[in-house]
Amino acid sequence: MDAHTSLRNAVKLGGSLLVTYGISLVLQMLVPRILGPTSFGQYNWANGFSGAFFVLSAMGLDVYIRKEVALRPDHASEFFGGTLLLQVGLALGLMGGMLWVMRSSGEPPEVQALALLLGVYQFFFRLNAILAAVLHAREKVDGLSVAHVLMKCIWGGGLVLVLLLGAPLPWMAAPFIGAEIVKAVFLFRLTRQHAGLRMRLDVRSTVTALLAALPFFINEAALATNGRVDVSILGMVANKTEVGYYGAVWGIAGMTMLLSPILSWVLLPMMSRAAASSPEEFTRILRRGLEGIVSVSIPVTLALALGAETWVQLMIGKAYLPAAPVLRLLAPIFVLTYVATVCGSWLMAANRPWTVTRTSIMAAVLSPVLNLVLIPLCLKRLGPAGGASATAISLATCEVIVTIVLVAAIGQRAWDARALSVLGKTLGVCAAVTAVHLVLGRLGLDSRDLVRGLARLVVDGLVYVSLILLTGAVRKDEVLALVHKVRNRRKPQDSTEPPSAEARAA
């Protein structure tokens, strides 16, 4: 029943994310085209810079809540008031620190103003992540799905208006702030109504929760270094145009991360309950989760890598074509990120959070070092987008190391014969499709031509689907059984009696 509820919640959240990702996709195509590489680079740098600072304001509480409140429903009220007060004070200090760093480095006034306003957005974004975590832990996600869609509509509509009016760069932050404030009000109401969250100031409980959340906090701060600080370094060592190239193709690649929030929201609470009740189920969730992630993410990553030039032209325009190699470098990262997310959730549920934290710290130290070494070298040797390529290489290297360490920490429990078979067959199919793609290029289907590039990707897709079914990497009987089950669930009840509560829930 718990797995069924978690799956149903994942479907609800996934449905809302499809809508919000649709809005994001349109804006990922629109914003870089309108702003151009340099202005988009300034915007992207300010966003990454503020995000790197404000990751500290989350204090690791969202992960801690998903793990502990799933088992102790009333626990969140014991520390929420104290941590919220601390977050407000910390936010003011962080904005002061941001201003000092930007003035010291000579950033233009409009970039400084944009970064500070995006800091306000980051505060509410982190607060909303904590409130959402309470609802995830209590498996009350219906209203949360509505909140995601509402917030994204406000943000998307506001951003389009700002772009159409040609407003100054700092106004880019206004839709973000407005959407998150509306979402915060909505989530406060939902958490009080469905999760019983109350505003209490309990110093002892607050300190206890912060200490227990410390490994999650350090892990999140380290991840920010590996995901946000690299953009700041790129902007300072290279230039904002390189940040524009990197940010634009990262926006395309990031669309493949649709499942990442669902994994974080649903998997950790489900694994925590399984760890407390059934070791066998705990391991089974891990193995099937990894198998499913590999099956879904690898073909998407392959399409992204093989069609990099086509996707860049189609989504953000020819002005960003120099960044196509960067997209190709970023593509494999997302398979690794998915695997690391599943393994990290399992280790946290198994009360081994410091294993995940130490791994993230290692990557956090390595990432800036690699960026500082590789960016100057690649700028000289690779020309336009060379600095962005260096940042992508640094991120990919860190992600490979993190994934290897986390999988090794779990050991043989991570994979069984079935999962290894699926992985081997899938990689073999990818190699065959890559060979077909290269042959098509020699036959005249050049990816630099948009129409020919799309035709080439269609052929690649048909070959992939045919081989994946032929080899049994995805079993045809399982796919047909799933389709049959969905069809049966859509049929009306034959009985004249009203459906049961269980049927309505399903």
Short mmCIF file of C-alpha atoms in Angstrom, two decimals:
data_model
loop_
_atom_site.label_atom_id
_atom_site.label_comp_id
_atom_site.label_asym_id
_atom_site.label_seq_id
_atom_site.Cartn_x
_atom_site.Cartn_y
_atom_site.Cartn_z
CA MET A 1 0.00 0.00 0.00
CA ASP A 2 2.86 2.39 0.83
CA ALA A 3 4.53 1.78 -2.53
CA HIS A 4 1.19 2.22 -4.28
CA THR A 5 0.60 5.54 -2.50
CA SER A 6 4.11 6.73 -3.31
CA LEU A 7 3.68 5.77 -6.97
CA ARG A 8 0.35 7.57 -7.14
CA ASN A 9 1.92 10.67 -5.60
CA ALA A 10 4.78 10.49 -8.09
CA VAL A 11 2.26 10.43 -10.94
CA LYS A 12 0.45 13.47 -9.50
CA LEU A 13 3.67 15.40 -9.06
CA GLY A 14 4.89 14.27 -12.47
CA GLY A 15 1.71 15.56 -14.09
CA SER A 16 2.18 18.99 -12.55
CA LEU A 17 5.84 18.98 -13.51
CA LEU A 18 4.97 18.20 -17.14
CA VAL A 19 2.90 21.37 -17.23
CA THR A 20 5.56 23.46 -15.51
CA TYR A 21 8.33 21.99 -17.65
CA GLY A 22 6.30 22.86 -20.73
CA ILE A 23 6.26 26.49 -19.61
CA SER A 24 9.97 26.32 -18.79
CA LEU A 25 10.75 24.82 -22.19
CA VAL A 26 9.12 27.75 -23.99
CA LEU A 27 11.03 30.25 -21.87
CA GLN A 28 14.29 28.34 -22.23
CA MET A 29 13.90 28.91 -25.96
CA LEU A 30 12.66 32.50 -25.72
CA VAL A 31 14.91 34.15 -23.11
CA PRO A 32 18.33 33.34 -24.67
CA ARG A 33 17.08 34.35 -28.12
CA ILE A 34 15.84 37.75 -26.94
CA LEU A 35 18.70 38.61 -24.60
CA GLY A 36 21.59 37.29 -26.69
CA PRO A 37 24.69 35.50 -25.33
CA THR A 38 26.15 38.47 -23.39
CA SER A 39 23.01 39.75 -21.61
CA PHE A 40 21.83 36.20 -21.03
CA GLY A 41 25.26 35.47 -19.57
CA GLN A 42 24.87 38.36 -17.10
CA TYR A 43 21.44 37.10 -16.09
CA ASN A 44 22.65 33.51 -15.74
CA TRP A 45 25.72 34.57 -13.75
CA ALA A 46 23.61 36.61 -11.31
CA ASN A 47 21.26 33.66 -10.84
CA GLY A 48 24.11 31.24 -10.20
CA PHE A 49 25.91 33.67 -7.90
CA SER A 50 22.86 34.28 -5.69
CA GLY A 51 22.04 30.56 -5.67
CA ALA A 52 25.54 29.67 -4.48
CA PHE A 53 25.18 32.01 -1.50
CA PHE A 54 21.61 31.16 -0.56
CA VAL A 55 21.99 27.41 -0.55
CA LEU A 56 23.19 28.00 3.01
CA SER A 57 19.75 29.27 4.03
CA ALA A 58 18.09 25.87 3.48
CA MET A 59 20.18 24.33 6.31
CA GLY A 60 19.57 20.83 4.93
CA LEU A 61 16.09 20.87 6.45
CA ASP A 62 14.16 19.78 3.37
CA VAL A 63 16.06 16.47 3.15
CA TYR A 64 15.93 15.99 6.92
CA ILE A 65 12.15 16.54 6.88
CA ARG A 66 11.57 13.96 4.15
CA LYS A 67 13.52 11.40 6.14
CA GLU A 68 12.30 12.08 9.69
CA VAL A 69 8.82 13.61 9.36
CA ALA A 70 7.83 10.61 7.24
CA LEU A 71 8.24 8.60 10.46
CA ARG A 72 7.28 11.32 13.02
CA PRO A 73 4.45 13.41 11.55
CA ASP A 74 4.35 16.08 14.29
CA HIS A 75 8.09 16.62 14.42
CA ALA A 76 8.18 19.54 11.93
CA SER A 77 6.20 21.86 14.24
CA GLU A 78 8.85 21.41 16.94
CA PHE A 79 11.57 23.24 15.01
CA PHE A 80 9.94 25.12 12.12
CA GLY A 81 9.42 28.45 13.93
CA GLY A 82 12.98 28.61 15.22
CA THR A 83 14.57 27.69 11.92
CA LEU A 84 12.42 30.23 10.04
CA LEU A 85 13.61 33.01 12.33
CA LEU A 86 17.19 31.90 11.79
CA GLN A 87 16.69 31.83 8.02
CA VAL A 88 15.52 35.44 7.95
CA GLY A 89 18.61 36.65 9.84
CA LEU A 90 20.89 34.52 7.69
CA ALA A 91 19.34 35.90 4.48
CA LEU A 92 20.14 39.47 5.48
CA GLY A 93 23.75 38.53 6.19
CA LEU A 94 24.08 36.66 2.90
CA MET A 95 22.83 39.62 0.89
CA GLY A 96 25.40 41.84 2.60
CA GLY A 97 28.11 39.35 1.69
CA MET A 98 26.92 39.20 -1.94
CA LEU A 99 27.02 42.97 -2.25
CA TRP A 100 30.56 43.17 -0.84
CA VAL A 101 31.88 40.48 -3.22
CA MET A 102 30.24 42.05 -6.29
CA ARG A 103 31.54 45.54 -5.50
CA SER A 104 35.02 44.15 -4.88
CA SER A 105 35.03 42.36 -8.24
CA GLY A 106 33.68 45.40 -10.11
CA GLU A 107 30.41 43.96 -11.37
CA PRO A 108 28.15 46.48 -13.21
CA PRO A 109 25.40 48.11 -11.09
CA GLU A 110 22.59 46.40 -13.03
CA VAL A 111 24.17 42.97 -12.43
CA GLN A 112 24.54 43.77 -8.72
CA ALA A 113 20.89 44.82 -8.47
CA LEU A 114 19.73 41.70 -10.34
CA ALA A 115 21.79 39.39 -8.12
CA LEU A 116 20.44 40.97 -4.91
CA LEU A 117 16.86 40.71 -6.12
CA LEU A 118 17.45 37.10 -7.10
CA GLY A 119 18.73 36.63 -3.53
CA VAL A 120 15.25 37.62 -2.31
CA TYR A 121 13.83 35.02 -4.69
CA GLN A 122 16.28 32.41 -3.40
CA PHE A 123 15.12 32.99 0.19
CA PHE A 124 11.50 32.26 -0.69
CA PHE A 125 12.52 29.39 -2.97
CA ARG A 126 14.38 27.69 -0.11
CA LEU A 127 11.51 28.35 2.29
CA ASN A 128 9.07 26.79 -0.16
CA ALA A 129 11.32 23.75 -0.51
CA ILE A 130 11.04 23.20 3.25
CA LEU A 131 7.26 23.62 3.25
CA ALA A 132 6.94 21.28 0.27
CA ALA A 133 9.11 18.70 2.05
CA VAL A 134 6.58 18.61 4.92
CA LEU A 135 3.82 17.78 2.45
CA HIS A 136 5.98 15.16 0.68
CA ALA A 137 6.77 13.48 4.00
CA ARG A 138 3.06 13.37 4.89
CA GLU A 139 2.15 12.28 1.33
CA LYS A 140 -0.27 15.19 0.89
CA VAL A 141 0.67 16.32 -2.61
CA ASP A 142 -2.61 17.21 -4.35
CA GLY A 143 -2.49 20.89 -3.40
CA LEU A 144 1.26 20.94 -3.95
CA SER A 145 0.76 19.93 -7.58
CA VAL A 146 -1.63 22.87 -8.01
CA ALA A 147 0.93 25.18 -6.36
CA HIS A 148 3.63 24.13 -8.84
CA VAL A 149 1.43 24.94 -11.81
CA LEU A 150 0.14 28.22 -10.35
CA MET A 151 3.64 29.42 -9.49
CA LYS A 152 5.00 28.54 -12.92
CA CYS A 153 2.17 30.35 -14.70
CA ILE A 154 2.79 33.51 -12.69
CA TRP A 155 6.54 33.27 -13.31
CA GLY A 156 6.19 32.50 -17.03
CA GLY A 157 3.61 35.21 -17.71
CA GLY A 158 5.58 37.80 -15.78
CA LEU A 159 8.84 36.94 -17.52
CA VAL A 160 7.27 37.18 -20.97
CA LEU A 161 5.84 40.59 -20.03
CA VAL A 162 9.25 41.83 -18.85
CA LEU A 163 10.88 40.65 -22.09
CA LEU A 164 8.20 42.15 -24.33
CA LEU A 165 8.42 45.51 -22.56
CA GLY A 166 12.21 45.51 -22.88
CA ALA A 167 12.56 46.30 -19.17
CA PRO A 168 16.03 46.77 -17.62
CA LEU A 169 17.91 43.64 -16.58
CA PRO A 170 17.07 43.81 -12.80
CA TRP A 171 13.37 43.48 -13.66
CA MET A 172 14.07 39.89 -14.70
CA ALA A 173 13.93 39.01 -11.00
CA ALA A 174 10.40 40.39 -10.42
CA PRO A 175 8.46 37.38 -11.82
CA PHE A 176 10.60 34.97 -9.76
CA ILE A 177 9.95 36.87 -6.52
CA GLY A 178 6.24 37.30 -7.16
CA ALA A 179 5.68 33.64 -8.03
CA GLU A 180 7.55 32.34 -4.98
CA ILE A 181 5.73 34.68 -2.59
CA VAL A 182 2.35 33.49 -3.92
CA LYS A 183 3.53 29.89 -3.60
CA ALA A 184 4.75 30.49 -0.03
CA VAL A 185 1.34 31.80 1.05
CA PHE A 186 -0.35 28.82 -0.61
CA LEU A 187 2.01 26.28 0.96
CA PHE A 188 1.69 27.79 4.43
CA ARG A 189 -2.03 27.22 4.20
CA LEU A 190 -1.60 23.65 2.90
CA THR A 191 0.90 22.64 5.57
CA ARG A 192 -1.34 23.95 8.34
CA GLN A 193 -4.40 22.25 6.92
CA HIS A 194 -3.01 18.88 5.80
CA ALA A 195 0.16 18.42 7.84
CA GLY A 196 -0.74 20.24 11.05
CA LEU A 197 2.33 22.49 10.85
CA ARG A 198 2.36 25.11 13.61
CA MET A 199 4.61 28.11 14.23
CA ARG A 200 6.39 27.44 17.51
CA LEU A 201 9.65 28.75 18.96
CA ASP A 202 11.36 25.86 20.70
CA VAL A 203 15.07 26.54 21.04
CA ARG A 204 16.05 23.04 22.17
CA SER A 205 14.11 21.31 19.36
CA THR A 206 15.49 23.78 16.83
CA VAL A 207 19.08 23.12 17.84
CA THR A 208 18.47 19.35 17.88
CA ALA A 209 16.98 19.43 14.37
CA LEU A 210 19.80 21.59 13.00
CA LEU A 211 22.43 19.25 14.40
CA ALA A 212 20.63 16.21 12.98
CA ALA A 213 20.32 17.98 9.60
CA LEU A 214 24.01 18.94 9.58
CA PRO A 215 25.17 16.20 7.18
CA PHE A 216 22.35 17.09 4.78
CA PHE A 217 23.24 20.78 5.10
CA ILE A 218 26.92 20.18 4.33
CA ASN A 219 25.97 17.89 1.46
CA GLU A 220 23.66 20.51 -0.06
CA ALA A 221 26.25 23.25 0.34
CA ALA A 222 28.85 21.03 -1.33
CA LEU A 223 26.48 20.24 -4.20
CA ALA A 224 25.94 23.98 -4.70
CA THR A 225 29.69 24.40 -5.09
CA ASN A 226 29.61 21.78 -7.80
CA GLY A 227 26.58 23.30 -9.53
CA ARG A 228 26.55 27.06 -8.88
CA VAL A 229 30.05 28.22 -8.03
CA ASP A 230 31.33 26.87 -11.35
CA VAL A 231 29.19 29.45 -13.16
CA SER A 232 30.55 32.23 -10.95
CA ILE A 233 34.13 31.11 -11.62
CA LEU A 234 33.45 30.92 -15.36
CA GLY A 235 32.13 34.48 -15.38
CA MET A 236 35.10 35.82 -13.44
CA VAL A 237 37.90 33.86 -15.15
CA ALA A 238 36.46 34.03 -18.68
CA ASN A 239 33.60 36.41 -19.47
CA LYS A 240 29.80 36.66 -19.31
CA THR A 241 29.42 35.54 -22.94
CA GLU A 242 30.93 32.18 -21.99
CA VAL A 243 28.40 32.05 -19.13
CA GLY A 244 25.69 32.78 -21.68
CA TYR A 245 26.78 29.86 -23.85
CA TYR A 246 26.99 27.54 -20.85
CA GLY A 247 23.70 28.66 -19.32
CA ALA A 248 21.77 28.39 -22.58
CA VAL A 249 22.79 24.81 -23.33
CA TRP A 250 22.46 23.89 -19.66
CA GLY A 251 18.85 24.99 -19.98
CA ILE A 252 18.35 22.51 -22.82
CA ALA A 253 20.14 19.70 -21.03
CA GLY A 254 18.34 20.46 -17.78
CA MET A 255 15.01 19.59 -19.38
CA THR A 256 16.11 15.95 -19.17
CA MET A 257 16.01 16.26 -15.37
CA LEU A 258 12.21 16.06 -15.19
CA LEU A 259 12.36 13.02 -12.92
CA SER A 260 14.95 14.45 -10.54
CA PRO A 261 12.54 16.39 -8.29
CA ILE A 262 10.15 13.43 -8.19
CA LEU A 263 12.97 11.15 -7.07
CA SER A 264 13.94 13.56 -4.30
CA TRP A 265 10.35 14.16 -3.17
CA VAL A 266 9.05 10.59 -3.27
CA LEU A 267 11.97 8.19 -3.05
CA LEU A 268 13.55 9.20 0.28
CA PRO A 269 10.31 9.04 2.35
CA MET A 270 9.41 5.70 0.73
CA MET A 271 12.90 4.29 1.34
CA SER A 272 12.92 5.54 4.94
CA ARG A 273 9.70 3.67 5.70
CA ALA A 274 10.95 0.54 3.90
CA ALA A 275 14.23 0.64 5.83
CA ALA A 276 12.28 0.66 9.09
CA SER A 277 9.96 -2.20 8.12
CA SER A 278 11.50 -4.54 5.53
CA PRO A 279 15.18 -4.83 4.54
CA GLU A 280 14.20 -6.93 1.51
CA GLU A 281 11.79 -4.30 0.23
CA PHE A 282 14.41 -1.63 0.94
CA THR A 283 16.91 -3.35 -1.36
CA ARG A 284 14.27 -4.15 -3.98
CA ILE A 285 13.27 -0.47 -4.27
CA LEU A 286 16.93 0.44 -4.82
CA ARG A 287 17.52 -2.16 -7.54
CA ARG A 288 14.32 -1.56 -9.48
CA GLY A 289 14.79 2.19 -9.10
CA LEU A 290 18.27 2.03 -10.64
CA GLU A 291 17.06 -0.26 -13.42
CA GLY A 292 14.19 2.07 -14.27
CA ILE A 293 16.38 5.18 -14.19
CA VAL A 294 18.93 3.62 -16.54
CA SER A 295 16.22 2.53 -18.98
CA VAL A 296 14.62 5.99 -19.11
CA SER A 297 17.58 8.36 -18.90
CA ILE A 298 20.11 6.74 -21.24
CA PRO A 299 18.08 7.09 -24.49
CA VAL A 300 17.24 10.72 -23.68
CA THR A 301 20.89 11.45 -23.00
CA LEU A 302 21.91 9.70 -26.22
CA ALA A 303 19.47 11.79 -28.28
CA LEU A 304 20.78 14.94 -26.62
CA ALA A 305 24.41 14.10 -27.36
CA LEU A 306 23.97 12.90 -30.94
CA GLY A 307 21.74 15.81 -31.94
CA ALA A 308 23.49 18.62 -30.08
CA GLU A 309 23.73 20.98 -33.10
CA THR A 310 20.11 20.26 -34.06
CA TRP A 311 18.75 20.92 -30.56
CA VAL A 312 20.73 24.17 -30.23
CA GLN A 313 19.41 25.53 -33.53
CA LEU A 314 15.87 24.40 -32.86
CA MET A 315 15.58 25.69 -29.30
CA ILE A 316 17.85 28.70 -28.85
CA GLY A 317 19.03 29.75 -32.31
CA LYS A 318 22.16 29.76 -34.45
CA ALA A 319 23.82 32.42 -32.30
CA TYR A 320 24.52 29.66 -29.77
CA LEU A 321 25.88 27.06 -32.22
CA PRO A 322 29.44 27.44 -30.82
CA ALA A 323 28.03 25.95 -27.61
CA ALA A 324 26.84 22.70 -29.24
CA PRO A 325 29.97 20.79 -28.07
CA VAL A 326 29.19 21.96 -24.52
CA LEU A 327 25.75 20.38 -24.76
CA ARG A 328 27.36 17.15 -25.91
CA LEU A 329 29.67 17.20 -22.89
CA LEU A 330 26.79 17.89 -20.50
CA ALA A 331 24.51 15.16 -21.85
CA PRO A 332 26.01 12.13 -20.01
CA ILE A 333 25.94 13.98 -16.70
CA PHE A 334 22.24 13.43 -16.21
CA VAL A 335 22.39 9.62 -16.26
CA LEU A 336 25.07 9.85 -13.60
CA THR A 337 23.05 12.38 -11.60
CA TYR A 338 19.99 10.12 -11.59
CA VAL A 339 22.01 7.12 -10.44
CA ALA A 340 23.73 9.21 -7.76
CA THR A 341 20.34 10.54 -6.58
CA VAL A 342 18.90 7.05 -6.12
CA CYS A 343 22.03 5.77 -4.38
CA GLY A 344 22.26 8.87 -2.19
CA SER A 345 18.63 8.50 -1.11
CA TRP A 346 19.24 4.87 -0.20
CA LEU A 347 22.32 5.70 1.87
CA MET A 348 20.48 8.48 3.72
CA ALA A 349 17.54 6.19 4.46
CA ALA A 350 20.07 3.60 5.70
CA ASN A 351 21.36 6.19 8.21
CA ARG A 352 24.59 6.71 6.30
CA PRO A 353 24.22 10.40 5.39
CA TRP A 354 27.86 11.21 6.08
CA THR A 355 28.90 8.88 3.26
CA VAL A 356 26.94 11.06 0.85
CA THR A 357 28.20 14.24 2.49
CA ARG A 358 31.88 13.27 2.30
CA THR A 359 31.45 12.44 -1.38
CA SER A 360 29.84 15.80 -2.08
CA ILE A 361 32.60 17.63 -0.19
CA MET A 362 35.20 15.84 -2.29
CA ALA A 363 33.46 16.98 -5.48
CA ALA A 364 33.05 20.51 -4.07
CA VAL A 365 36.81 20.79 -3.55
CA LEU A 366 37.68 19.23 -6.90
CA SER A 367 35.24 21.26 -9.05
CA PRO A 368 36.66 24.77 -8.55
CA VAL A 369 40.20 23.45 -8.89
CA LEU A 370 39.36 21.83 -12.23
CA ASN A 371 37.58 24.98 -13.41
CA LEU A 372 40.48 27.24 -12.50
CA VAL A 373 42.94 24.96 -14.30
CA LEU A 374 40.88 24.03 -17.37
CA ILE A 375 39.09 27.29 -18.24
CA PRO A 376 42.24 29.25 -19.27
CA LEU A 377 43.59 26.23 -21.19
CA CYS A 378 40.36 25.56 -23.08
CA LEU A 379 39.82 29.25 -23.87
CA LYS A 380 43.16 29.28 -25.69
CA ARG A 381 42.76 25.96 -27.50
CA LEU A 382 39.02 25.63 -28.20
CA GLY A 383 38.07 29.21 -29.07
CA PRO A 384 34.45 30.38 -28.58
CA ALA A 385 32.69 28.40 -25.83
CA GLY A 386 36.07 26.97 -24.75
CA GLY A 387 35.55 28.21 -21.20
CA ALA A 388 32.04 26.76 -21.14
CA SER A 389 33.45 23.44 -22.39
CA ALA A 390 35.97 23.48 -19.54
CA THR A 391 33.20 23.98 -16.99
CA ALA A 392 31.21 21.11 -18.53
CA ILE A 393 34.28 18.84 -18.41
CA SER A 394 34.86 19.75 -14.77
CA LEU A 395 31.27 19.01 -13.84
CA ALA A 396 31.26 15.71 -15.75
CA THR A 397 34.49 14.58 -14.08
CA CYS A 398 33.11 15.30 -10.63
CA GLU A 399 29.83 13.55 -11.41
CA VAL A 400 31.63 10.41 -12.60
CA ILE A 401 33.66 10.27 -9.39
CA VAL A 402 30.63 10.88 -7.17
CA THR A 403 28.59 8.16 -8.89
CA ILE A 404 31.39 5.60 -8.66
CA VAL A 405 31.93 6.31 -4.96
CA LEU A 406 28.22 6.10 -4.06
CA VAL A 407 27.61 2.89 -6.00
CA ALA A 408 30.74 1.37 -4.44
CA ALA A 409 29.52 2.40 -0.97
CA ILE A 410 26.35 0.35 -1.47
CA GLY A 411 28.19 -2.58 -3.02
CA GLN A 412 26.51 -5.65 -4.50
CA ARG A 413 23.10 -4.65 -3.17
CA ALA A 414 22.88 -1.95 -5.84
CA TRP A 415 22.62 -4.30 -8.79
CA ASP A 416 21.29 -7.78 -9.43
CA ALA A 417 21.66 -9.92 -12.57
CA ARG A 418 18.51 -8.46 -14.12
CA ALA A 419 19.63 -4.85 -13.69
CA LEU A 420 23.14 -5.57 -15.00
CA SER A 421 21.64 -7.30 -18.02
CA VAL A 422 19.45 -4.28 -18.77
CA LEU A 423 22.45 -1.95 -18.40
CA GLY A 424 24.68 -4.03 -20.69
CA LYS A 425 22.06 -4.39 -23.41
CA THR A 426 21.17 -0.70 -23.27
CA LEU A 427 24.81 0.36 -23.64
CA GLY A 428 25.22 -2.05 -26.56
CA VAL A 429 22.19 -0.56 -28.30
CA CYS A 430 23.58 2.95 -27.71
CA ALA A 431 26.84 1.95 -29.40
CA ALA A 432 24.93 0.58 -32.42
CA VAL A 433 22.78 3.72 -32.71
CA THR A 434 25.88 5.93 -32.51
CA ALA A 435 27.41 3.96 -35.38
CA VAL A 436 24.24 4.42 -37.46
CA HIS A 437 24.26 8.15 -36.65
CA LEU A 438 27.85 8.51 -37.90
CA VAL A 439 27.06 6.60 -41.11
CA LEU A 440 24.06 8.87 -41.77
CA GLY A 441 26.35 11.88 -41.39
CA ARG A 442 28.67 10.50 -44.08
CA LEU A 443 25.64 9.98 -46.33
CA GLY A 444 24.76 13.67 -46.21
CA LEU A 445 22.42 14.09 -43.25
CA ASP A 446 24.41 16.95 -41.72
CA SER A 447 23.27 18.02 -38.23
CA ARG A 448 24.18 21.65 -39.00
CA ASP A 449 21.19 21.70 -41.35
CA LEU A 450 18.08 21.74 -39.15
CA VAL A 451 15.79 19.65 -41.37
CA ARG A 452 18.44 17.03 -42.12
CA GLY A 453 19.46 16.95 -38.48
CA LEU A 454 15.88 16.25 -37.38
CA ALA A 455 15.56 13.50 -40.02
CA ARG A 456 18.77 11.96 -38.74
CA LEU A 457 17.43 11.93 -35.17
CA VAL A 458 14.18 10.29 -36.29
CA VAL A 459 16.15 7.45 -37.90
CA ASP A 460 18.27 7.16 -34.76
CA GLY A 461 15.12 6.89 -32.65
CA LEU A 462 13.57 4.19 -34.81
CA VAL A 463 16.77 2.14 -34.71
CA TYR A 464 16.99 2.55 -30.92
CA VAL A 465 13.40 1.43 -30.27
CA SER A 466 13.76 -1.55 -32.62
CA LEU A 467 17.00 -2.75 -31.04
CA ILE A 468 15.92 -2.17 -27.47
CA LEU A 469 12.86 -4.39 -27.98
CA LEU A 470 14.77 -6.94 -30.04
CA THR A 471 17.49 -7.38 -27.42
CA GLY A 472 15.02 -7.49 -24.53
CA ALA A 473 16.57 -4.54 -22.71
CA VAL A 474 12.96 -3.45 -22.38
CA ARG A 475 10.70 -6.47 -22.26
CA LYS A 476 7.81 -6.30 -24.71
CA ASP A 477 5.49 -8.32 -22.44
CA GLU A 478 6.02 -5.86 -19.57
CA VAL A 479 5.26 -2.88 -21.82
CA LEU A 480 2.11 -4.54 -23.18
CA ALA A 481 1.01 -5.51 -19.68
CA LEU A 482 1.38 -1.91 -18.55
CA VAL A 483 -0.61 -0.63 -21.54
CA HIS A 484 -3.31 -3.26 -20.92
CA LYS A 485 -3.50 -2.27 -17.27
CA VAL A 486 -3.89 1.41 -18.13
CA ARG A 487 -6.65 0.62 -20.64
CA ASN A 488 -8.51 -1.52 -18.15
CA ARG A 489 -8.34 1.21 -15.52
CA ARG A 490 -9.94 3.63 -17.98
CA LYS A 491 -12.89 1.33 -18.71
CA PRO A 492 -16.16 2.06 -16.92
CA GLN A 493 -17.25 -0.28 -14.16
CA ASP A 494 -19.48 -3.12 -15.36
CA SER A 495 -21.25 -3.31 -12.03
CA THR A 496 -24.08 -0.97 -11.21
CA GLU A 497 -22.69 -0.59 -7.70
CA PRO A 498 -20.61 2.50 -7.00
CA PRO A 499 -16.84 1.90 -7.01
CA SER A 500 -15.12 1.22 -3.72
CA ALA A 501 -12.87 3.71 -1.99
CA GLU A 502 -9.85 1.66 -3.07
CA ALA A 503 -10.96 1.78 -6.71
CA ARG A 504 -11.55 5.51 -6.57
CA ALA A 505 -8.11 6.04 -5.03
CA ALA A 506 -6.52 3.94 -7.75
#
